[in-house]
Coordinates of C-alpha atoms in Angstrom, one line a residue:
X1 CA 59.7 47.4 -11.5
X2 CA 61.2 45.7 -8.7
X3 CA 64.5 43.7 -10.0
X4 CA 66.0 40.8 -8.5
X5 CA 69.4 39.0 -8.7
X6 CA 70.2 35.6 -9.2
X7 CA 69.7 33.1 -6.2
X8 CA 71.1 29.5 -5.7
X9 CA 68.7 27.8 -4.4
X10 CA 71.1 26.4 -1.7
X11 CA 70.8 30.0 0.2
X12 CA 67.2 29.9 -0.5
X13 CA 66.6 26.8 1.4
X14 CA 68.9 26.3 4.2
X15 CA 66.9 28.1 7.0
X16 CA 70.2 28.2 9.0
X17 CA 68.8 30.5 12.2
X18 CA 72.9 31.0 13.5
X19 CA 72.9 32.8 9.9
X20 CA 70.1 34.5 10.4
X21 CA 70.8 36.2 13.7
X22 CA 73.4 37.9 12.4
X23 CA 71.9 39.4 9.9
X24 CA 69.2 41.0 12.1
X25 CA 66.5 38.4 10.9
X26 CA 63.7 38.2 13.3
X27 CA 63.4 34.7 14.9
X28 CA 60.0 33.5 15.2
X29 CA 59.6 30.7 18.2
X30 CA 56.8 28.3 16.4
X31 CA 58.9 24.8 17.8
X32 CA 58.2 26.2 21.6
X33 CA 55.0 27.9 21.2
X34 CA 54.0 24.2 19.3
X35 CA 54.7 22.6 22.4
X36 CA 52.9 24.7 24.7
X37 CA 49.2 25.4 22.9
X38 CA 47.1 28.2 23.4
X39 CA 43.6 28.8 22.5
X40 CA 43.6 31.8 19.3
X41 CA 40.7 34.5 19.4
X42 CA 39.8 37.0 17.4
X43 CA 41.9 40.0 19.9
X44 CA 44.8 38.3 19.0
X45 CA 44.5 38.4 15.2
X46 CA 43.1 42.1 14.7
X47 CA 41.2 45.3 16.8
X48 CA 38.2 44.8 14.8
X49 CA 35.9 42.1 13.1
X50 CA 33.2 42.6 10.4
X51 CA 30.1 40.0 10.0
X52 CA 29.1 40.5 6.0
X53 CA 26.3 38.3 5.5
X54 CA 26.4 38.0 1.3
X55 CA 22.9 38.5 -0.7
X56 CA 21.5 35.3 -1.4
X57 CA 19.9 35.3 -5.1
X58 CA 19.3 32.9 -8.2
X59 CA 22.5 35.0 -10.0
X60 CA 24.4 35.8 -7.0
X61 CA 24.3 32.2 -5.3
X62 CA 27.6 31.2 -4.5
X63 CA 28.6 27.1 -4.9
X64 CA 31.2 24.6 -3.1
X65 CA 34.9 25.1 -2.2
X66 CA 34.2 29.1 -1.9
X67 CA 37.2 31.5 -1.7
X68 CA 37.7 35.3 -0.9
X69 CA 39.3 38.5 -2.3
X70 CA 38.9 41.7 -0.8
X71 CA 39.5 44.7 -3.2
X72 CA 39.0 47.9 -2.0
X73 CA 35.1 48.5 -1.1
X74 CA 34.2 45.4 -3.0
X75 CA 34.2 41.1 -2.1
X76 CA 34.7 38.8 -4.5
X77 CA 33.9 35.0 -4.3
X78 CA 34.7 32.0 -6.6
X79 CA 33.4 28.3 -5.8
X80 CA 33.0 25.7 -7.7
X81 CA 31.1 26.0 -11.2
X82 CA 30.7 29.7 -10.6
X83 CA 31.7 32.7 -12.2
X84 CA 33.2 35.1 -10.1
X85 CA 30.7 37.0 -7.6
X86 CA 31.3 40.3 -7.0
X87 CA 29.5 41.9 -3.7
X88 CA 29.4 45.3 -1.4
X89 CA 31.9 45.4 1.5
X90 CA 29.8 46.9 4.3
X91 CA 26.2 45.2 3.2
X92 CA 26.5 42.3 1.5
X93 CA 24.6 43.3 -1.4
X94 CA 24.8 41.3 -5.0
X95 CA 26.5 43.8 -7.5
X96 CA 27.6 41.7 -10.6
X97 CA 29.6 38.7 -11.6
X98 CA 32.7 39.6 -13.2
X99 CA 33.1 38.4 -16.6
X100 CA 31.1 35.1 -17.6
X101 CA 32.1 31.5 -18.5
X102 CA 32.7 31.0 -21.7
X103 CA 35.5 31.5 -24.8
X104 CA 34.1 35.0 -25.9
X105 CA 36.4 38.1 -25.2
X106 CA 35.3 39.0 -21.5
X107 CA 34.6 35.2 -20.5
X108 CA 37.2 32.9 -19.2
X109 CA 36.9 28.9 -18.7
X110 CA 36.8 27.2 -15.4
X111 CA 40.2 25.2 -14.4
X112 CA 38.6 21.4 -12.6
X113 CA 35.3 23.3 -12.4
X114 CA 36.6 26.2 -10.5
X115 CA 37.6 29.8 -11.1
X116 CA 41.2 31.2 -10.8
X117 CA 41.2 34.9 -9.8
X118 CA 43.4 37.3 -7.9
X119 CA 42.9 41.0 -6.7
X120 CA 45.6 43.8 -7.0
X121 CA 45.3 46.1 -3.9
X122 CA 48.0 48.6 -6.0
X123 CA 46.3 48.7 -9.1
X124 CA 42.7 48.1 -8.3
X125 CA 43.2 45.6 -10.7
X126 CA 40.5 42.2 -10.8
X127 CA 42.4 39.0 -12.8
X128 CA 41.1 36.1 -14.3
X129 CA 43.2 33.3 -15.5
X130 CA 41.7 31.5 -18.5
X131 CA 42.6 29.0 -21.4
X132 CA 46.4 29.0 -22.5
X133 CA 48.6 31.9 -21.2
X134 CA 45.7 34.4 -21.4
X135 CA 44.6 36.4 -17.9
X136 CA 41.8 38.7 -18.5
X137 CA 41.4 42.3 -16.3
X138 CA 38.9 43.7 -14.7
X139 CA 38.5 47.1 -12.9
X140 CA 37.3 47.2 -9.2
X141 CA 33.8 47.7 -10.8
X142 CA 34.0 44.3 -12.3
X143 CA 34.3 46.4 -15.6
X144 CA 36.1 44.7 -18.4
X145 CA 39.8 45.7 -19.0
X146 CA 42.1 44.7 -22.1
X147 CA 43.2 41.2 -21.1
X148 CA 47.1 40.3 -21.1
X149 CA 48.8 37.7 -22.9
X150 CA 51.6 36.3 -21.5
X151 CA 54.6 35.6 -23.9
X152 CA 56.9 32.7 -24.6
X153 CA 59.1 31.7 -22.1
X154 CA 56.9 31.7 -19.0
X155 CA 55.9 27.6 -18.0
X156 CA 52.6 27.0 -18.4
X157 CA 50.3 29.1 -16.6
X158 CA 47.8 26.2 -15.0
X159 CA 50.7 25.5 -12.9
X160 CA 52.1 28.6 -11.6
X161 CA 51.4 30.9 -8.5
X162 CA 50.5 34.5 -9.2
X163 CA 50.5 37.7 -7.3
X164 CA 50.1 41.0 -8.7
X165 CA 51.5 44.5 -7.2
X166 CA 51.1 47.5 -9.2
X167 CA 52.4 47.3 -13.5
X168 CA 54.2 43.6 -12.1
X169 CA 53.0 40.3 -12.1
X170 CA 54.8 37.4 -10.5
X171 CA 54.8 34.3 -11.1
X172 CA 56.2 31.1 -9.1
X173 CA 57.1 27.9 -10.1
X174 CA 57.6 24.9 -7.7
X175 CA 60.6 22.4 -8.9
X176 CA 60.0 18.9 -8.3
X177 CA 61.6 17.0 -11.4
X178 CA 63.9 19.1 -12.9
X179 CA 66.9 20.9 -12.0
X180 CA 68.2 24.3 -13.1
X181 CA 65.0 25.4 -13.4
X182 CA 63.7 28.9 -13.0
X183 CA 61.7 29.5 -9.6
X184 CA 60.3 33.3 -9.8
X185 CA 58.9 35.6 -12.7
X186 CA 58.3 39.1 -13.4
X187 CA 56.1 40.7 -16.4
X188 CA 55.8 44.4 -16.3
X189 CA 52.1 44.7 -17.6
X190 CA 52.9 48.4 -19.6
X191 CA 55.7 47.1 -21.4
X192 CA 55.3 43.0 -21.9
X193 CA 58.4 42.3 -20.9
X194 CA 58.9 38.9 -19.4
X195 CA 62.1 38.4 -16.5
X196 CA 63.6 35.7 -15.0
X197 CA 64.0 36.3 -11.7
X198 CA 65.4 34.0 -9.3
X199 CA 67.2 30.8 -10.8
X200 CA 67.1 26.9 -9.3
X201 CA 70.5 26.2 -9.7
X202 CA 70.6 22.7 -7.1
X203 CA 69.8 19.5 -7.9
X204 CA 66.5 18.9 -7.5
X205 CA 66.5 15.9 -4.6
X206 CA 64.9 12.5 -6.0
X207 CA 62.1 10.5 -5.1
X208 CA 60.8 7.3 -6.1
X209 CA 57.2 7.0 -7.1
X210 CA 55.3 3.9 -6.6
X211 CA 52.0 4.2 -9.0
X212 CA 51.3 6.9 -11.9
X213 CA 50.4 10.2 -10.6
X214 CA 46.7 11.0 -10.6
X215 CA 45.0 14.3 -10.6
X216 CA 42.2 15.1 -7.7
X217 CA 40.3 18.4 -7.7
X218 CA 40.8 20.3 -4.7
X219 CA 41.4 19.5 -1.2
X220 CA 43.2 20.2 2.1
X221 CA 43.9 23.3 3.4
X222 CA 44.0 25.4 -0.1
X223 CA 41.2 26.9 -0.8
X224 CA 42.7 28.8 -3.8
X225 CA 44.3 25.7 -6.1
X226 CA 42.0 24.3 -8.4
X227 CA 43.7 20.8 -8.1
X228 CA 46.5 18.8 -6.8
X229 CA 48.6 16.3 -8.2
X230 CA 48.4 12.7 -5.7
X231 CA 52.4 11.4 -6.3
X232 CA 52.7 8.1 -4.5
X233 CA 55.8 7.0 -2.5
X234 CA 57.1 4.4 -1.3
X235 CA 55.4 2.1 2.4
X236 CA 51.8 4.0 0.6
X237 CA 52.8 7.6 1.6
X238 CA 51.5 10.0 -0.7
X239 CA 52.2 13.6 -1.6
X240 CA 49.5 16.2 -2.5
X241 CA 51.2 18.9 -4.9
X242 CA 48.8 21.4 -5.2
X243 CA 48.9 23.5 -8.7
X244 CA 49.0 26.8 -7.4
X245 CA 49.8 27.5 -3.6
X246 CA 49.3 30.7 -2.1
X247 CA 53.5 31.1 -1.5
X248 CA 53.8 35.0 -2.9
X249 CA 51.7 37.7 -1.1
X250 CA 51.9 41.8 -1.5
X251 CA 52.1 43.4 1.7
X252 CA 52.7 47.2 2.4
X253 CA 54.0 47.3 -1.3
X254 CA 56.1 44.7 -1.1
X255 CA 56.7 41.0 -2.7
X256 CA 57.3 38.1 -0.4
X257 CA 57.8 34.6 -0.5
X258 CA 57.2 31.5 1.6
X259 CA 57.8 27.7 0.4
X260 CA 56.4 25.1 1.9
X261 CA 59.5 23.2 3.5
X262 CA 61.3 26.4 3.8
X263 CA 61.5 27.7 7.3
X264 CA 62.5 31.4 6.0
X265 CA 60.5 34.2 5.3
X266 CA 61.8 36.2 2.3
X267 CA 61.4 40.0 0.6
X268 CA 61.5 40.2 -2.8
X269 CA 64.0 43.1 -2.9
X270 CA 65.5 45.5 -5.1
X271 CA 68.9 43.3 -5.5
X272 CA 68.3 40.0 -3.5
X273 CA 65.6 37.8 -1.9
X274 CA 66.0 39.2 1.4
X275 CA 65.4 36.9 4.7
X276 CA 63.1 38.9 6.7
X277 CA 61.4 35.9 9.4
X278 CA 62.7 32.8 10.3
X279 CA 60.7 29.7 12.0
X280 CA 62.5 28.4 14.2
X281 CA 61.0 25.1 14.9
X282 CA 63.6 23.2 16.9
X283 CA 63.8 19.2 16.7
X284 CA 60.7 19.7 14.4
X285 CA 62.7 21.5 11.5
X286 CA 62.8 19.5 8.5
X287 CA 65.8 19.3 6.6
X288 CA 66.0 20.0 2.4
X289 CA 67.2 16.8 1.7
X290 CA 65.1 15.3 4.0
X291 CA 61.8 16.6 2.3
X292 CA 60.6 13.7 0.5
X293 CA 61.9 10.7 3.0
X294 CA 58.3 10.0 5.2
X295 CA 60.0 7.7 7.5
X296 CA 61.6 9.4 10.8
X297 CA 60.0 12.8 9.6
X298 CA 56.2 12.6 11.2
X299 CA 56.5 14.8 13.8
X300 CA 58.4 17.9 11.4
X301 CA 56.8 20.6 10.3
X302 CA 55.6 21.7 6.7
X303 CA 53.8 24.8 6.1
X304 CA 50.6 24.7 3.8
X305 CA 50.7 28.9 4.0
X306 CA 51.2 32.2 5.2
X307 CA 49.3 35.4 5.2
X308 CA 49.6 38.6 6.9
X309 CA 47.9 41.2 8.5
X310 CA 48.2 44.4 9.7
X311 CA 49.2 42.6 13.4
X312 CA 50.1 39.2 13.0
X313 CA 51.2 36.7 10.4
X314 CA 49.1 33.7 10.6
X315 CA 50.1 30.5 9.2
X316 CA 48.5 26.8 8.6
X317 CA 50.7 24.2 9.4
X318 CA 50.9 20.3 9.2
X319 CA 52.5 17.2 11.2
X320 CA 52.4 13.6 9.5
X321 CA 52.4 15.2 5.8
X322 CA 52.9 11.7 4.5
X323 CA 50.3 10.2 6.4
X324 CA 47.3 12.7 4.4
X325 CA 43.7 12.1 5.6
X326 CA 42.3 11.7 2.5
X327 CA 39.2 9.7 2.7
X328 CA 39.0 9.1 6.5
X329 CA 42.7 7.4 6.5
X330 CA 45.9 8.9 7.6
X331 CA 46.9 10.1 10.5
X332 CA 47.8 13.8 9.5
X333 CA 47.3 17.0 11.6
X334 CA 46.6 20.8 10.6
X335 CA 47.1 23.7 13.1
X336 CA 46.6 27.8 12.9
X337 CA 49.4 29.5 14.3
X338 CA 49.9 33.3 14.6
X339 CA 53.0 35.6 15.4
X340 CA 52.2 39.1 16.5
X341 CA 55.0 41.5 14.9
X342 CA 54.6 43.9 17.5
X343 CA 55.3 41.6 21.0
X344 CA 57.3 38.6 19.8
X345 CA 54.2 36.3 20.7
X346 CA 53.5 33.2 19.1
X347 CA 50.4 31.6 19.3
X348 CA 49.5 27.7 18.2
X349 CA 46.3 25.9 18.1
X350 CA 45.0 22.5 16.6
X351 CA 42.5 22.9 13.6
X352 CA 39.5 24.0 15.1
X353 CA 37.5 27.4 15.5
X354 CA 38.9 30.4 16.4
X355 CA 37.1 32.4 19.1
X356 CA 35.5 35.4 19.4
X357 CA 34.0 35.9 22.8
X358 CA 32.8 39.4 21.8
X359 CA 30.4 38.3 19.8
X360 CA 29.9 34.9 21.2
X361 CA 31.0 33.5 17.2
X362 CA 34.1 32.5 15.8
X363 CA 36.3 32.6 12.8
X364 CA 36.4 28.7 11.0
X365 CA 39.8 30.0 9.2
X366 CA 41.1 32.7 7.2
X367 CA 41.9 32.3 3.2
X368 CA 43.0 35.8 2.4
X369 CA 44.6 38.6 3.5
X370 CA 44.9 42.2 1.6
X371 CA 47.7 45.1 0.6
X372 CA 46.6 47.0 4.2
X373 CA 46.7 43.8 6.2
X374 CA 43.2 42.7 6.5
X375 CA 42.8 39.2 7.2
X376 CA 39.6 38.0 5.8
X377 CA 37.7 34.1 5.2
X378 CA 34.6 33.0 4.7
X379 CA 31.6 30.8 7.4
X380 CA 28.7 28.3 5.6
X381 CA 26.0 29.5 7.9
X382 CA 24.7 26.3 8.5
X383 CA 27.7 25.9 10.8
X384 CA 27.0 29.3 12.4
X385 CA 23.6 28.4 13.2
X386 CA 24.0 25.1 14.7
X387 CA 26.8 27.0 16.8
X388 CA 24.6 29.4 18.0
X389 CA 22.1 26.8 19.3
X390 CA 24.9 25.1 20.9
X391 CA 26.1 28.0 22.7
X392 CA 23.5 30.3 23.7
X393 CA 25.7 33.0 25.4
X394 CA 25.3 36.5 24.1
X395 CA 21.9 36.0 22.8
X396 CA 21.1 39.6 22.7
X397 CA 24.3 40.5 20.6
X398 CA 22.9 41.9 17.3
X399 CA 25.7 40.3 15.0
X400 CA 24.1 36.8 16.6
X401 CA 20.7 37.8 16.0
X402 CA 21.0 38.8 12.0
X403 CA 22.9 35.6 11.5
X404 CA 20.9 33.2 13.5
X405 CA 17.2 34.4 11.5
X406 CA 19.2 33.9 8.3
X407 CA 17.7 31.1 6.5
X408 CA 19.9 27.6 6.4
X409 CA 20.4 27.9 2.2
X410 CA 21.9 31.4 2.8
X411 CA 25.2 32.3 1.1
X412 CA 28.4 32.1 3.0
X413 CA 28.7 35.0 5.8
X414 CA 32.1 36.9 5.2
X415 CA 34.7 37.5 8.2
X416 CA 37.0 41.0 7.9
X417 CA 39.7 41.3 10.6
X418 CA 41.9 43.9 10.9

């Protein structure tokens, strides 16, 4: 298992780039390329795209607020009031759901209505979060696997972010209250241990809240968290803090990290927590201690997350946090952004659709990204259809032509770049 050393969390979050140069830490130019935006297409993300309509059945249908995993030949979707649907790469087809709902030995509970799952590309390994500090295992058949539970000293489990790489789960835990608290976890699955990781030793910077926190299920630009909690500050400015953001990834066998008003890039390392990127967003940095003061800060940046492929990172990004668009108000805007680790280019476009001129389609967003460095998300085909009537170019392009005779009640289409 990977072992880590203590961190402050003063080096963790001070993004200096002067710092950063010297240590050989690649700069990525997201404040220019911001200023300057480009359209994104598909060429730009990956060499190749897949179109996977998913089966439509009575067992296999698939409900709101879907999400992705890609493990090995296999999809996986969750959505809303759904168990977990498991379905063939290359064609689409229905295989199983994995597991059930329910309290029985192979059936896990729904957290706000919604499945909690994660796919190990290392281990072939399918996890289910359910009731308490209990995550049940699957094989990459959907097969059931003895389930794992976690031991005292871990927080509780409804409120953590998890990623798995091989015998190692880990675990992180966002600090808003407290102070000294502790940020990253390890368990090595063979031998139960539980390790502490990576300590919050700063004081954790204080906010004044104007109403009682509420809970709301979903939204934004997380597909994965079950819920977020709404914390109200002051001049009506609210905060969404999402229960589990997508912050830890596995990439080429590694572990890395990415906080949301962080502008570094980490690897979870042998003895450290390594900077590896560095966003430098010039005048629209946001400072630690400026994180939870709205006024002056509209125009900064904070990241919602990161994933990465084989080519490029690609990130979704917000202005006007504070000013959330929840129910038609706030003023509050989301772009895609990508960095190509090969050429140095940054990319940056407002919300929208990526293109792909190939096939006359596009790519609505992507939620997931895999070991290898595929990039993968999912399209209601609803939207697809009404796209294709509104741009009839490439009308004898096959990919077109299966999706458009697709009836409207059809199951999410799934979009693989790599």
């Amino acid at each position: 298992m990977k072992k880590i050393v203590f961190i402050a969390l003063t080096v963790i979050s001070c993004a200096c780039s002067n710092i950063k140069q010297e240590q050989g830490v690649e700069i990525i130019p997201l404040g220019l390329a911001f200023e300057q935006p480009e359209e994104i297409s598909v060429k730009d993300v990956g060499s190749h795209i897949d179109y996977v309509p998913l089966e439509t059945t009575d067992e296999s249908l698939i409900g709101d607020r879907a999400y992705i995993r890609i493990l090995k030949d296999k999809l996986l979707v969750g959505s809303r009031e759904q168990p977990v649907k498991m379905f063939d790469r290359k064609t689409g087809k229905f295989i199983r759901c994995v597991g059930k709902i329910g309290q029985g030995a192979d059936e896990y509970l729904l957290q706000d209505g919604f499945p909690v799952f994660w796919t190990d590309d290392v281990s072939g390994i399918i996890y289910v979060q359910t009731e308490g500090q209990r995550i049940l295992r699957f094989d990459a058949d959907g097969s059931p696997l003895e389930s794992i539970h976690l031991p005292e000293g871990l927080p509780r489990l409804q409120g953590l972010s998890v990623v798995g790489n091989g015998d190692d789960l880990y675990f992180y835990q966002k600090t808003l209250f407290k102070k000294n608290e502790d940020k990253i976890f390890s368990y090595n699955i063979p031998t139960g241990k539980l390790h502490t990781e990576i300590a919050n030793q700063e004081d954790t910077i204080p906010f004044e809240l104007t109403k009682t926190p509420i809970i709301l299920g979903g939204y934004g630009n997380n597909p994965a968290s079950p819920h977020c909690l709404i914390l109200y500050l002051k001049n009506d400015k609210v905060v969404f803090d999402y229960a589990k953001e997508p912050c830890l990834w596995a990439f080429d066998d590694q572990i890395y990290l990415k906080e949301n008003f962080n502008d570094t890039l980490y690897c979870v390392s042998d003895q450290s927590l390594e900077p590896r990127y560095v966003f430098d967003l010039g005048s629209r940095h946001w400072s630690y201690e400026e994180r939870y003061h709205p006024e002056g800060n509209e125009d900064k940046i904070a990241f919602n997350y990161v994933l990465e492929g084989d080519k490029v990172l690609f990130f979704v990004f917000q202005t006007n946090y504070y000013e959330i668009n929840y129910k038609g108000l706030g003023k509050d805007e989301t772009y895609w952004g990508i960095y190509d680790k090969e050429n140095g280019q940054v990319k940056v476009m407002a919300k929208g659709k990526i293109g792909d001129p190939e096939n006359g389609l596009f790519v609505k967003s992507f939620q997931t990204a895999t070991a290898e460095g595929e990039l993968a998300g999912l399209l209601d085909i609803a939207e697809v259809k009404e796209w294709i009537e509104e741009n009839p170019s490439k009308k004898d392009n096959q990919v077109r032509q299966l999706l458009s005779d697709l009836p409207d009640e059809s199951n999410p289409v799934a979009v693989i770049v790599k």
